[in-house]
C-alpha atoms as one frame of an Amber mdcrd trajectory, in Angstrom:
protein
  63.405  55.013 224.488  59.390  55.230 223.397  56.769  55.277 226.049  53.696
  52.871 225.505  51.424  53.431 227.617  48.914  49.863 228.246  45.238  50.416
 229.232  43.517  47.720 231.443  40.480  49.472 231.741  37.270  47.670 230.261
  35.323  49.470 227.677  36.147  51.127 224.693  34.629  54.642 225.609  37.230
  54.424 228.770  40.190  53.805 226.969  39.579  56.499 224.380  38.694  58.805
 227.677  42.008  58.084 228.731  43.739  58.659 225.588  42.131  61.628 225.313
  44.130  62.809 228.086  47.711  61.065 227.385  47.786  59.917 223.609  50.154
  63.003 223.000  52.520  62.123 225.407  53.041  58.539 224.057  54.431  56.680
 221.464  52.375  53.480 221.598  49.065  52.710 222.763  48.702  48.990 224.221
  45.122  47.742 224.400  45.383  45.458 227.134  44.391  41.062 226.884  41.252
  42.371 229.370  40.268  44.867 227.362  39.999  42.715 224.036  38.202  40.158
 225.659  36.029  42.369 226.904  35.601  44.838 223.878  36.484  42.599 220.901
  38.882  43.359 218.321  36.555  46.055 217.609  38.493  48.147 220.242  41.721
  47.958 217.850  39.922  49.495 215.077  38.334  52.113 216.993  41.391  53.393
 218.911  43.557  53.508 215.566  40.796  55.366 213.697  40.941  57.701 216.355
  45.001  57.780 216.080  46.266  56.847 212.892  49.449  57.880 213.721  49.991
  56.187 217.007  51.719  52.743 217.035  48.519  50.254 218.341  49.346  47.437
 220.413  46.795  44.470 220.741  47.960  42.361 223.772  46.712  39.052 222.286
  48.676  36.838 224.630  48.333  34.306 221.696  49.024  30.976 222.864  47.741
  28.950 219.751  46.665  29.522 216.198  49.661  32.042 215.362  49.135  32.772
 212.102  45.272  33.383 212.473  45.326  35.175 215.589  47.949  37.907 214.309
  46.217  37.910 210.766  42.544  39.032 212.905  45.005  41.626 215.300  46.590
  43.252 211.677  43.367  43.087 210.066  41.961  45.253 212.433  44.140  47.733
 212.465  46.675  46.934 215.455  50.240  47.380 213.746  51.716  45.120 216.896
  50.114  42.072 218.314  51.697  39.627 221.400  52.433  36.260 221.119  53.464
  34.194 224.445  57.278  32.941 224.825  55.700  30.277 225.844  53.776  29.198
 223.237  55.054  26.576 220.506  57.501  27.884 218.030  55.478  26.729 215.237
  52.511  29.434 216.814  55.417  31.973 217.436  56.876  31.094 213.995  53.012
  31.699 212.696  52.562  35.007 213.997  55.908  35.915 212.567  54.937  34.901
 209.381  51.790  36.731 209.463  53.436  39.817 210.330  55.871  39.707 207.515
  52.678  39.449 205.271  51.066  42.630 206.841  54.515  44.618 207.371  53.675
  44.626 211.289  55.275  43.807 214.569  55.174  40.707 216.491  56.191  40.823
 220.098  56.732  37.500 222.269  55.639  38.589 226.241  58.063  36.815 228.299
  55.149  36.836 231.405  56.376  33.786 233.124  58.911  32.071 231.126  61.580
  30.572 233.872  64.618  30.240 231.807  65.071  33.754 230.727  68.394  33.627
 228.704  67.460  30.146 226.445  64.108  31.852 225.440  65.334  34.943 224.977
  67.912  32.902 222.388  65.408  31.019 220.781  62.669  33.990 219.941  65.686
  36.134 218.384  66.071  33.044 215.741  62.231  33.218 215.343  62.677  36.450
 214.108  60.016  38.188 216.512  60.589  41.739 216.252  61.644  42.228 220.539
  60.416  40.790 223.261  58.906  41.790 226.443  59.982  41.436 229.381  56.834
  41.172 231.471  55.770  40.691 235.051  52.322  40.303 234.948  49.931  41.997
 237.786  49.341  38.685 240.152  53.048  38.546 239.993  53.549  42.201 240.986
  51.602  41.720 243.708  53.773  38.821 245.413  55.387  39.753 248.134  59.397
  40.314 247.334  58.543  41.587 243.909  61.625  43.179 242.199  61.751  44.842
 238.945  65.231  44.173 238.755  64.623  40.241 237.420  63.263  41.751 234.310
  66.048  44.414 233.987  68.900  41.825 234.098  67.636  39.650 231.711  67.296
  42.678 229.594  70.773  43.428 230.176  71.664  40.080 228.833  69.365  40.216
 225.901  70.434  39.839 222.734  67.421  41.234 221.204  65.805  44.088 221.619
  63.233  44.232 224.414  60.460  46.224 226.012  59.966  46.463 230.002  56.238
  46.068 231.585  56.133  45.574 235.153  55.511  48.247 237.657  56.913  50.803
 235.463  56.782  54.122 236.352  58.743  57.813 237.641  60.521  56.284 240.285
  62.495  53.214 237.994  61.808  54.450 234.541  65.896  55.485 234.778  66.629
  52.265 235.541  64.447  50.787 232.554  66.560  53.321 230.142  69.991  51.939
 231.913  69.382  48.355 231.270  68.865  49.284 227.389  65.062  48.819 226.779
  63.596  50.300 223.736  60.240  50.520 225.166  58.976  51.352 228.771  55.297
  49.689 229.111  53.333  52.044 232.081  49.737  50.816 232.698  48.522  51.723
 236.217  51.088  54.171 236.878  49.394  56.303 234.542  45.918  55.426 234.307
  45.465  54.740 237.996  46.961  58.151 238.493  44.967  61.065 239.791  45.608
  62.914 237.017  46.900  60.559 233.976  47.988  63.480 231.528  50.272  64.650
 234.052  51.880  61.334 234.762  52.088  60.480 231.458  53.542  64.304 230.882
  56.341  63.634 233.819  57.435  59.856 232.657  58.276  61.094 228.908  59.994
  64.646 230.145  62.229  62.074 232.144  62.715  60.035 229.528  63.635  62.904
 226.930  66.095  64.281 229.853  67.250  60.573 229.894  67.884  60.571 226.309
């Protein structure tokens, strides 16, 4: 299981603090939807001239104009954009075909899609390249909050999927159990006191994992 670690903070000089600190303990870097609005897609090409060899995740959130909003995300360097379950399958279908064109990833966030198991059904056939299951911050907050929603639709997926969601030491093992490919950690690491060591202690447990 890889370790992408997704940064909410809001300026490029941030982000490239924190990676400073954590890019060697992580697989993928996920610029997060604030950041990009904030920043631009300048941010993308920044953080993956600083790490070419890091996977580069623009959180798009793309809810229209598929093909033209993944085309601007690959052209500037992100090798994995998002695209909303949501969204039409003629934008998802767009994306898609953009990354085909580029050789990149396109990832459908599941952030609140109520039928779980249809979806999940329907992006597969789209030929996105895995989905993720996502519970977005204002839902994390909600009282009653459970992690364990996304893990048993994962469990159930016949696709391959990522987990972002209150991710972090204490249910990373229970991520790995329900078969993601990806664990997404955002505040767990960079809201930690000290982010390189967080970022050190989820990937020794998911190496012991493996």
């Amino acid at each position: 299981m890889k370790l992408q670690v997704a940064i909410d903070l809001l300026s490029t000089a941030d982000a490239l603090s924190l990676l400073h600190k954590v890019a060697e303990h992580v697989d993928v870097i996920e610029l997060g939807t604030p950041l990009i609005k904030q920043q631009g897609l300048s941010v993308v090409s920044n953080v993956k001239a600083a790490y070419p060899d890091k996977l580069v995740f623009a959180d798009m959130k793309t809810m229209d104009a598929g093909e033209l909003e993944a085309e601007l995300a690959f052209k500037a360097g992100a090798d994995i954009m998002t695209v909303l379950a949501s969204a039409a399958d003629s934008t998802i279908a767009g994306a898609v075909k953009a990354g085909k064109a580029h050789g990149k990833h396109v990832v459908a966030d599941m952030i609140g899609v109520a039928d779980k198991p249809k979806r999940l059904k329907e992006l597969k056939d789209l030929g996105v390249s895995w989905v993720e299951l996502h519970a977005g911050l204002d839902e994390q907050a909600q009282a009653g909050y459970s992690i364990e929603n996304l893990l048993e639709a994962g469990r159930n997926a016949d696709v391959p999927f990522s987990v972002a969601g209150g991710v972090n030491t204490e249910r990373i093992g229970a991520v790995e159990a329900a078969g993601a490919t990806i664990a997404v950690a955002g505040a767990a690491i960079y809201g930690a006191k000290d982010p390189a060591e967080a970022a050190k202690t989820l990937r020794s447990k998911i190496q012991k994992l493996g």
